[in-house]
Tab-separated table of C-alpha atoms in Angstrom:
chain	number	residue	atom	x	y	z
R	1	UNK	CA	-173.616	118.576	14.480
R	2	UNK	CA	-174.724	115.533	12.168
R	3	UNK	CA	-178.232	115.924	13.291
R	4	UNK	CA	-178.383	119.813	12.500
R	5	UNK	CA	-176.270	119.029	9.137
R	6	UNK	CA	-178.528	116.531	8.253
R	7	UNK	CA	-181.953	119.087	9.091
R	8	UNK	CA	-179.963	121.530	7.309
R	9	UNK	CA	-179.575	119.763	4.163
R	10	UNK	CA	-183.548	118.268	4.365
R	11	UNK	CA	-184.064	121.822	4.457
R	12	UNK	CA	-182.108	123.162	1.506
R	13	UNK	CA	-182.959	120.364	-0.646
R	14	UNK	CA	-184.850	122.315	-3.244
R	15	UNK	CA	-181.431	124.676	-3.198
R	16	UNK	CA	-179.257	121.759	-3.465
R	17	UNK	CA	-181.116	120.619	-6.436
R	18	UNK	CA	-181.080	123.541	-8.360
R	19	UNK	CA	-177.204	124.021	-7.811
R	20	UNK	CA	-176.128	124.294	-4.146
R	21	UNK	CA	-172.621	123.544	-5.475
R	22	UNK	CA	-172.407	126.350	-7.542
R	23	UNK	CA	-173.924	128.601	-4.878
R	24	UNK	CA	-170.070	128.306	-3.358
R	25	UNK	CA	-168.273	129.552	-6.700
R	26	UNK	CA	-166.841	132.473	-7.104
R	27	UNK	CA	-165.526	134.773	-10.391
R	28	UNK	CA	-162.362	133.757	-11.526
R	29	UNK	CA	-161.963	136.782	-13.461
R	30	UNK	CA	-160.119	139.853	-12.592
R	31	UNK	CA	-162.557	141.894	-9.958
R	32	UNK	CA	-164.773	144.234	-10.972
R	33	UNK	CA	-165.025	147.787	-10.061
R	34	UNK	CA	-168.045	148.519	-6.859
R	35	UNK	CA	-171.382	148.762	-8.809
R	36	UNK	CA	-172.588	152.659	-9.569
R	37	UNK	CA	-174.890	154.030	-6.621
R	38	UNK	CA	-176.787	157.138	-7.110
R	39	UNK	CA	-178.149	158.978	-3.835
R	40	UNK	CA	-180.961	160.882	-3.774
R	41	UNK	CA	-182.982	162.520	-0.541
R	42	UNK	CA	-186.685	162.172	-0.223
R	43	UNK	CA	-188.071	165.366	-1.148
R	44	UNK	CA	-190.594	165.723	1.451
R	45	UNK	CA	-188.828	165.650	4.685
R	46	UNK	CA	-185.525	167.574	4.589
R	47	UNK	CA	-182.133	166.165	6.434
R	48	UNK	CA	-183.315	169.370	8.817
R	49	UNK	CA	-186.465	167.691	10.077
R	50	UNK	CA	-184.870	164.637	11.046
R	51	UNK	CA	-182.072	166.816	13.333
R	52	UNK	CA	-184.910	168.515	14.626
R	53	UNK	CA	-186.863	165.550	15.995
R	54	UNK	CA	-184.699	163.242	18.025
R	55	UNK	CA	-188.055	161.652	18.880
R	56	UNK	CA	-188.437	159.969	15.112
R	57	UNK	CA	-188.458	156.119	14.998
R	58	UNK	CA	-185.394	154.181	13.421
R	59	UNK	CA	-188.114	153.661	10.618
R	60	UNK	CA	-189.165	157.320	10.595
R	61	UNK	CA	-185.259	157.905	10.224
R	62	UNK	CA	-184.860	156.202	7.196
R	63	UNK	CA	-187.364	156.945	5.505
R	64	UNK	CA	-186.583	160.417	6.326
R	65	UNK	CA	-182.895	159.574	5.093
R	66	UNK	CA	-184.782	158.748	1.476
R	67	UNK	CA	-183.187	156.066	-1.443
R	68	UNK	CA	-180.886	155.355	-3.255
R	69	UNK	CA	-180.885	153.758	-6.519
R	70	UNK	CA	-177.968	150.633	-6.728
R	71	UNK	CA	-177.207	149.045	-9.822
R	72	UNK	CA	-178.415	144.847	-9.561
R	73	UNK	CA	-178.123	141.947	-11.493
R	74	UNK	CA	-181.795	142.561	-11.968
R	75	UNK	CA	-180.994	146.329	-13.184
R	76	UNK	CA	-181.359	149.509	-10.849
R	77	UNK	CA	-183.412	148.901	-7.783
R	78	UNK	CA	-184.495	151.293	-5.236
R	79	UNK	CA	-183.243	150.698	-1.815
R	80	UNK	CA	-183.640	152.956	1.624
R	81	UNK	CA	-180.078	154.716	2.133
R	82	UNK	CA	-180.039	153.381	5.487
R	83	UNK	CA	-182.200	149.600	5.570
R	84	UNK	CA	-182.710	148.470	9.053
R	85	UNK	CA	-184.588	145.229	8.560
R	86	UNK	CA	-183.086	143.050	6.344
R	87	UNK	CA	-183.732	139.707	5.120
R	88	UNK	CA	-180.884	137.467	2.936
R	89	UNK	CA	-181.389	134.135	1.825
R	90	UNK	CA	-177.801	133.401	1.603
R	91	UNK	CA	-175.576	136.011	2.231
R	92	UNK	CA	-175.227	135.851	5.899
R	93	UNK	CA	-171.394	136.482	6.242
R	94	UNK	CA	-170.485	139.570	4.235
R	95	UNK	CA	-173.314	141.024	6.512
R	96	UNK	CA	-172.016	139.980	9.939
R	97	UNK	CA	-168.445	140.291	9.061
R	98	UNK	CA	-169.659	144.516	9.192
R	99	UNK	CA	-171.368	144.353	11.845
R	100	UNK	CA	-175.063	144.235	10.469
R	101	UNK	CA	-177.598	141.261	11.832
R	102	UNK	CA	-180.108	140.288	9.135
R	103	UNK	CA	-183.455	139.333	11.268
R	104	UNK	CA	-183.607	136.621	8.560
R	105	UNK	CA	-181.117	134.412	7.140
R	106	UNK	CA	-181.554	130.848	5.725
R	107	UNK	CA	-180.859	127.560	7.378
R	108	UNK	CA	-177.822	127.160	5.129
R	109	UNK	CA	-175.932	129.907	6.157
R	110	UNK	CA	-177.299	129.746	9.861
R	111	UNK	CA	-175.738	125.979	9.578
R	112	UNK	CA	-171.505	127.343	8.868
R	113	UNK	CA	-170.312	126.944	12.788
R	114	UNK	CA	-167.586	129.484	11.770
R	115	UNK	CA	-170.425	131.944	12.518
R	116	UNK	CA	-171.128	130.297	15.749
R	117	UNK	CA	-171.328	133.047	18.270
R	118	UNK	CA	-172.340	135.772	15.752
R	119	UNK	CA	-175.956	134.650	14.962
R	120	UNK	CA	-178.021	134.935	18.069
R	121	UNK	CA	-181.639	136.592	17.441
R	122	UNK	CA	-181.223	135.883	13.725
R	123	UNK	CA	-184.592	133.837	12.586
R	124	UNK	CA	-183.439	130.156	10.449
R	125	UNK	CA	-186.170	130.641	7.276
R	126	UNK	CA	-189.215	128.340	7.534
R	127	UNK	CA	-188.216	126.509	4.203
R	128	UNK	CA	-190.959	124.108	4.321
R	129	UNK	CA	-192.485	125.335	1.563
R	130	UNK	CA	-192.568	128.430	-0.244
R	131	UNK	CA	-195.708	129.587	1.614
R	132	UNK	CA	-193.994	129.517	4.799
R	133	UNK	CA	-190.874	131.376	3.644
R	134	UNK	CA	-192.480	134.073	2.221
R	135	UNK	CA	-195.411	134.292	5.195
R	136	UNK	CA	-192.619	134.621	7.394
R	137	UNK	CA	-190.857	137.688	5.596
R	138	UNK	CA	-193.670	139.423	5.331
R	139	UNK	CA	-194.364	139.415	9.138
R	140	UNK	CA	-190.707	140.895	9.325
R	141	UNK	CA	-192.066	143.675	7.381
R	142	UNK	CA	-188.355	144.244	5.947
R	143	UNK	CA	-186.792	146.892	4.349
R	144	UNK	CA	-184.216	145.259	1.785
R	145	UNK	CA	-184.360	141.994	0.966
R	146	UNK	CA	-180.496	140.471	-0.742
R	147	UNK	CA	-181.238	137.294	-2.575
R	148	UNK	CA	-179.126	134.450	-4.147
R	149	UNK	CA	-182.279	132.695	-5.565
R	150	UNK	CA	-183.150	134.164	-8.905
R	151	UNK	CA	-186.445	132.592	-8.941
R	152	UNK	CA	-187.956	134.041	-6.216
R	153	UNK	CA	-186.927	137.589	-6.893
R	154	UNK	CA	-190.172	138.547	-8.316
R	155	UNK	CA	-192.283	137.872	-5.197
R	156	UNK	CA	-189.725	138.959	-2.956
R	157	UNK	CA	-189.299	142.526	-4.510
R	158	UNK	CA	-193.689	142.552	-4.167
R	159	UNK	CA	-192.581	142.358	-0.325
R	160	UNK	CA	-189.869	144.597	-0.446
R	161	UNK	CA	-186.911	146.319	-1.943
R	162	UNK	CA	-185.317	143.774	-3.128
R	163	UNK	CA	-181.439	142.795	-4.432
R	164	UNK	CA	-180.627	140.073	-6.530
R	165	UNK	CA	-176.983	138.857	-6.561
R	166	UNK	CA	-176.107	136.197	-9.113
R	167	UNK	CA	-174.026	133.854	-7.954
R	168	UNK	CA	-170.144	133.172	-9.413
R	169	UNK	CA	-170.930	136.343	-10.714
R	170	UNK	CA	-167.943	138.929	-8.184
R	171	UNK	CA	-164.684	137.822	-6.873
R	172	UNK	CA	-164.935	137.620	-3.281
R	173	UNK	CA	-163.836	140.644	-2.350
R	174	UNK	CA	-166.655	142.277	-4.631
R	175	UNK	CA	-168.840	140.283	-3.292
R	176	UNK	CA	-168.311	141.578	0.020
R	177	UNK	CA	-167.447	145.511	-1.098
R	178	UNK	CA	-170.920	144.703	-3.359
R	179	UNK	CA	-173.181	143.584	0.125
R	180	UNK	CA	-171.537	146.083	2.363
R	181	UNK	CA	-172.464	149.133	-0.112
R	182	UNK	CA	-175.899	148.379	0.014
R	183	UNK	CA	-176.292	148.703	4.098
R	184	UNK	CA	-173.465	151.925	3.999
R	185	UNK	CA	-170.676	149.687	5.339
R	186	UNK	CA	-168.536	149.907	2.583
R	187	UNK	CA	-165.459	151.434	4.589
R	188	UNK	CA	-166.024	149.068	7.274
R	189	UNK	CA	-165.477	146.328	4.512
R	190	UNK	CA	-162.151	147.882	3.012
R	191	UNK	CA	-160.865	147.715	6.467
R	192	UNK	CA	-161.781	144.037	7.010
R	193	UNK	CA	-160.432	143.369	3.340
R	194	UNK	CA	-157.333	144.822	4.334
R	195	UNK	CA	-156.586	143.389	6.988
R	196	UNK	CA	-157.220	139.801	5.687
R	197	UNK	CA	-154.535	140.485	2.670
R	198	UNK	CA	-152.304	141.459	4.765
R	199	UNK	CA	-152.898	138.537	7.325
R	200	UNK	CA	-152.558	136.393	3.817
R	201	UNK	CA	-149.530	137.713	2.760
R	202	UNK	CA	-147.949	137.613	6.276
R	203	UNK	CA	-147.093	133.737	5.635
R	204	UNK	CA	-146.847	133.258	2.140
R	205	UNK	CA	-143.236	133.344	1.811
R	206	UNK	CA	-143.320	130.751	4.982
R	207	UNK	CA	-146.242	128.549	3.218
R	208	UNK	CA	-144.702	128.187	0.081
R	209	UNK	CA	-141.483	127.649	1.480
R	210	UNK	CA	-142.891	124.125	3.194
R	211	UNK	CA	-144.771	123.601	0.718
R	212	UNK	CA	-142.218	123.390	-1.863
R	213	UNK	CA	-142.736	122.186	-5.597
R	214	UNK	CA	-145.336	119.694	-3.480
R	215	UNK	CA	-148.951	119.945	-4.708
R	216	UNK	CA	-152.478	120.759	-3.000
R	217	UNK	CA	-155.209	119.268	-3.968
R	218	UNK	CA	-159.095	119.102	-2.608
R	219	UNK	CA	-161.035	116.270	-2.518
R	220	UNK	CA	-164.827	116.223	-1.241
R	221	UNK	CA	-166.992	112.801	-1.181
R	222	UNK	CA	-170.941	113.105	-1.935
R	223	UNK	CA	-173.052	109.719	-1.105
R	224	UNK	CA	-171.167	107.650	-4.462
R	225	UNK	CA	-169.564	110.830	-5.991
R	226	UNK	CA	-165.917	112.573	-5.616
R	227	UNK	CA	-166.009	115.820	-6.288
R	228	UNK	CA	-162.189	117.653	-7.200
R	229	UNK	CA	-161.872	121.260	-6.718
R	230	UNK	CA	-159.479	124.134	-7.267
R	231	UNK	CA	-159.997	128.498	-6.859
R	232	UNK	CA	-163.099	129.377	-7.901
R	233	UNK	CA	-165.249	126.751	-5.596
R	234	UNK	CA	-165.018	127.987	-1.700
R	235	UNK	CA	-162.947	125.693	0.046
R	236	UNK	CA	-160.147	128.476	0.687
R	237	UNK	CA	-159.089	127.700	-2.445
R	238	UNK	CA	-158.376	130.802	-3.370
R	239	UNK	CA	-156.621	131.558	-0.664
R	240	UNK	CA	-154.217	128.202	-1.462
R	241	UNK	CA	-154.426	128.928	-5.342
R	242	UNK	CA	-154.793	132.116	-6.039
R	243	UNK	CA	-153.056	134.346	-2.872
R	244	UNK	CA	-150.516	131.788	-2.098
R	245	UNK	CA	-149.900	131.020	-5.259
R	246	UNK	CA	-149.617	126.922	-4.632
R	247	UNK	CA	-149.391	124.556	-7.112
R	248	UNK	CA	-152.285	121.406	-8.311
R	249	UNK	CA	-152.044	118.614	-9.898
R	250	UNK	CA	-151.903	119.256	-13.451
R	251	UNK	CA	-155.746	118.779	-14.332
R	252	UNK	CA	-156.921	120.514	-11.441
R	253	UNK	CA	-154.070	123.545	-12.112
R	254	UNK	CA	-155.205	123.398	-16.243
R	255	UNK	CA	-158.890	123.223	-15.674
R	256	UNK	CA	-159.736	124.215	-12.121
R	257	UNK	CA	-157.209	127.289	-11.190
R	258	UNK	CA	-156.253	128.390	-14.385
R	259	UNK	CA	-158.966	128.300	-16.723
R	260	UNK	CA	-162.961	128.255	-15.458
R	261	UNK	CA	-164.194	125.184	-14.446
R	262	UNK	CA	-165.408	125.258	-10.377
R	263	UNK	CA	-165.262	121.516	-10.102
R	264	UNK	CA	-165.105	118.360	-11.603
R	265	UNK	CA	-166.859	114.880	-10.532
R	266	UNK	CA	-164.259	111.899	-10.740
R	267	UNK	CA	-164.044	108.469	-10.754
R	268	UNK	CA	-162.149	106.663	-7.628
R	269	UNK	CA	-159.916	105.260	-10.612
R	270	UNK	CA	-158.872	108.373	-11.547
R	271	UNK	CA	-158.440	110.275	-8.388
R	272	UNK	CA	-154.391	109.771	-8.633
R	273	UNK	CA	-154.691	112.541	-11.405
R	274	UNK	CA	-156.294	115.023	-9.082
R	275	UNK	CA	-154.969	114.308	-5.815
R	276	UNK	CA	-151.560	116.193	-4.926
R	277	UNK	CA	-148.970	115.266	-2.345
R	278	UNK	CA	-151.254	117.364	0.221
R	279	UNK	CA	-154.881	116.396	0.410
R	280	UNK	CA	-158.045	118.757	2.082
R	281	UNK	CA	-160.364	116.160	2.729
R	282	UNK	CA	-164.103	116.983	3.142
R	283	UNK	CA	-167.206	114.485	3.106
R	284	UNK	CA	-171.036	115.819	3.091
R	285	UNK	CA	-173.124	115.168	6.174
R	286	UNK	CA	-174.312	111.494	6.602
R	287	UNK	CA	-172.183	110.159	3.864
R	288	UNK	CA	-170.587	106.523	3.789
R	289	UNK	CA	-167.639	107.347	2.188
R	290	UNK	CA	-166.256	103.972	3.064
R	291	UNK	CA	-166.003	103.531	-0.706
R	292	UNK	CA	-163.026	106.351	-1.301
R	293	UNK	CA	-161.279	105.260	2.362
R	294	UNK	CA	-161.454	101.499	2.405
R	295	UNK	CA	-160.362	101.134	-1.337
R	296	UNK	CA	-156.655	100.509	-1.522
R	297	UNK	CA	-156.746	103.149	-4.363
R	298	UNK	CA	-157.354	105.482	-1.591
R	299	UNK	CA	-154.720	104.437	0.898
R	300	UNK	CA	-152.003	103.884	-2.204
R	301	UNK	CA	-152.047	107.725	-2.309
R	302	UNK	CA	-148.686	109.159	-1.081
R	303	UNK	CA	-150.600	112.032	0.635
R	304	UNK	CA	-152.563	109.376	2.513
R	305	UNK	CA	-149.712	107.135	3.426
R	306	UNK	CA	-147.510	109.961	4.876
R	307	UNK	CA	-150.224	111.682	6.720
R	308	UNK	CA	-150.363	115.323	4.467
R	309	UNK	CA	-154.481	115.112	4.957
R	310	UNK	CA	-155.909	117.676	6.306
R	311	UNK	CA	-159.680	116.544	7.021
R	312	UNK	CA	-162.402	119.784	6.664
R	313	UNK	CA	-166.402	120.018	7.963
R	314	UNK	CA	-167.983	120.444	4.340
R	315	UNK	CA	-170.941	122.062	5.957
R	316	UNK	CA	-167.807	125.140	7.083
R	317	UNK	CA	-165.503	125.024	3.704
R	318	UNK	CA	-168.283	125.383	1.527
R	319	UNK	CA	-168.790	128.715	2.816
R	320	UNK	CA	-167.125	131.819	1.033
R	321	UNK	CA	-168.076	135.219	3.183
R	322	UNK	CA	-165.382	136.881	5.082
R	323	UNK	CA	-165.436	135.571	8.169
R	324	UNK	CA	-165.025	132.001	7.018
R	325	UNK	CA	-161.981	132.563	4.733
R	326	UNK	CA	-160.293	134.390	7.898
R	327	UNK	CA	-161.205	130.545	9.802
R	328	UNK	CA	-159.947	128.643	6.781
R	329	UNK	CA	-156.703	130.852	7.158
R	330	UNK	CA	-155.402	130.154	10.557
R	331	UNK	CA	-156.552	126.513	9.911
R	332	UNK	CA	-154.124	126.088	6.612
R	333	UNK	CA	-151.309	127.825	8.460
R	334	UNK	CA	-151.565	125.789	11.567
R	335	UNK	CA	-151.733	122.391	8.812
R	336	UNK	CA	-148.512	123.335	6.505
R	337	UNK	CA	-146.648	124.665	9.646
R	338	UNK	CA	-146.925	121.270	10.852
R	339	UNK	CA	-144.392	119.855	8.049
R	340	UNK	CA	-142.251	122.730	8.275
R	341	UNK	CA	-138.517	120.897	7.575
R	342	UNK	CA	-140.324	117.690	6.063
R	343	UNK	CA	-140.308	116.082	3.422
């Protein structure tokens, strides 16, 4: 897994420079209603002529089907009403998590193993250069293309319809009502919402009541930097934050879960002020973090010394989509259940 990480990160470097951290926020605002979508048929081939020829392609069907116009971050943008070759750059998850198998999906999201299993026949994008990337979409010959990367929206939509989605931009949920819309999932995706609330809600009561007036905190080491998040940064915290409705250290609680701010980068000195009496502990691929865990700053912490650490794969928690917050889920219950009746 180090090996892959470590590709995976060569890989994205151009994505990690221009903001692969933020590419895991999420809105903190209240969510937003599903964008406007306006159906219309193609004119020239009635829903008739598609009944009457059960020898028409899957292509042939859609276009038969006709478009649709969706409202985008980049304004309204033609789509078919029923894409069957899709391309995403990011958004792998909210895809899979209805069922739908993008033929292309980026080495980022192809590296989260809590979409092990799920991924088989997807392509990993040649990210070599941009050359290679797009060369290998157009071969695809797709039908919708959903993007994260704003600055290669304009040569995507020359291949095909295209979707930008800014990130930070949606809660979660929107998000994932927003992705499933565009490939006519969007019931699929209330069920699957639904069911995760309610799996959520199941154990509050029972998380908060180990929990206690104890804090959560999460801590993430990057090669000579700590990084201190709280809701709006992937993570699961907003499943610890916002659902659950757990407490953070003051800083992280005033500037990380109540107001805005996705993360902030902190000094080993003054990681007591953002570290909480439980710890999530994550650490990027191929970093010596020797200099947070060998420091007896570090070990000091009551979290540390009394074992309330709850180590996470960074290349996993910095994930968002569906499927991953359901993983993050059963792996917080099955930590705080463990200190059920201590203190």
């Amino acid at each position: 897994m180090i090996k892959r990480n470590k590709k995976v990160l060569l890989a994205c470097a151009p994505l990690i420079l221009a903001g692969l951290l933020g590419a895991c926020s999420s809105s903190s605002g209240p969510a937003s209603e599903n964008p406007s979508v306006k159906e219309s048929r193609a004119d020239s081939i009635s829903e008739e002529t598609v009944q009457g020829n059960p020898e028409m392609t899957e292509t042939e069907t859609t276009a038969a089907e006709g478009m649709r116009t969706v409202e985008t971050d980049k304004g309204p943008v033609e789509i078919p009403v029923n894409p069957q070759v899709i391309v995403s750059d990011y958004y792998l998850g909210e895809f899979l998590a209805v069922d739908v198998k993008p033929v292309i999906a980026s080495p980022y999201s192809l590296s989260n193993p809590f979409l092990e299993g799920k991924t088989d026949g997807i392509e990993e994008l040649n990210t070599v250069s941009a050359e290679t990337s797009l060369e290998m979409i157009v071969a695809q010959e797709p039908d919708l293309i959903v993007t994260i990367t704003e600055a290669d929206y304009e040569k995507y939509a020359e291949i095909a319809p295209t979707v930008y989605i800014q990130d930070g931009k949606r809660s979660d949920e929107d998000l994932f009502r927003y992705i499933a819309d565009l490939v006519g999932k969007g019931d699929e995706a209330e069920v699957y919402i639904t069911d995760f609330n309610k799996r959520v809600m199941d154990v509050k009561e029972e998380i908060q009541g180990i929990v206690g007036e104890r804090t959560v905190s999460i801590v993430e080491v990057w090669p000579q930097q700590i990084y201190t998040m709280g809701s709006h940064f992937a993570r699961g915290g907003s499943i610890l934050y916002d659902m659950w409705e757990l407490k953070a250290p003051e800083k992280v609680q005033t500037e990380m879960v109540d107001a805005d701010t996705s993360y902030e980068v902190v000094s080993l000195e003054a990681l007591p002020e953002y570290t909480g009496d439980f710890i999530l502990y994550g650490i990027l691929a191929d970093t010596d973090s020797s200099f947070v865990e060998d420091s007896a700053l570090w070990n000091s912490l009551d979290a540390v010394k009394e074992g309330r650490l709850l180590p996470y794969e960074q290349v996993a928690f910095m994930h968002r989509d569906p499927i991953t917050l359901n993983a993050q889920l059963d792996i917080f219950v099955e930590f705080f259940r463990g200190f059920e009746g201590k203190e």
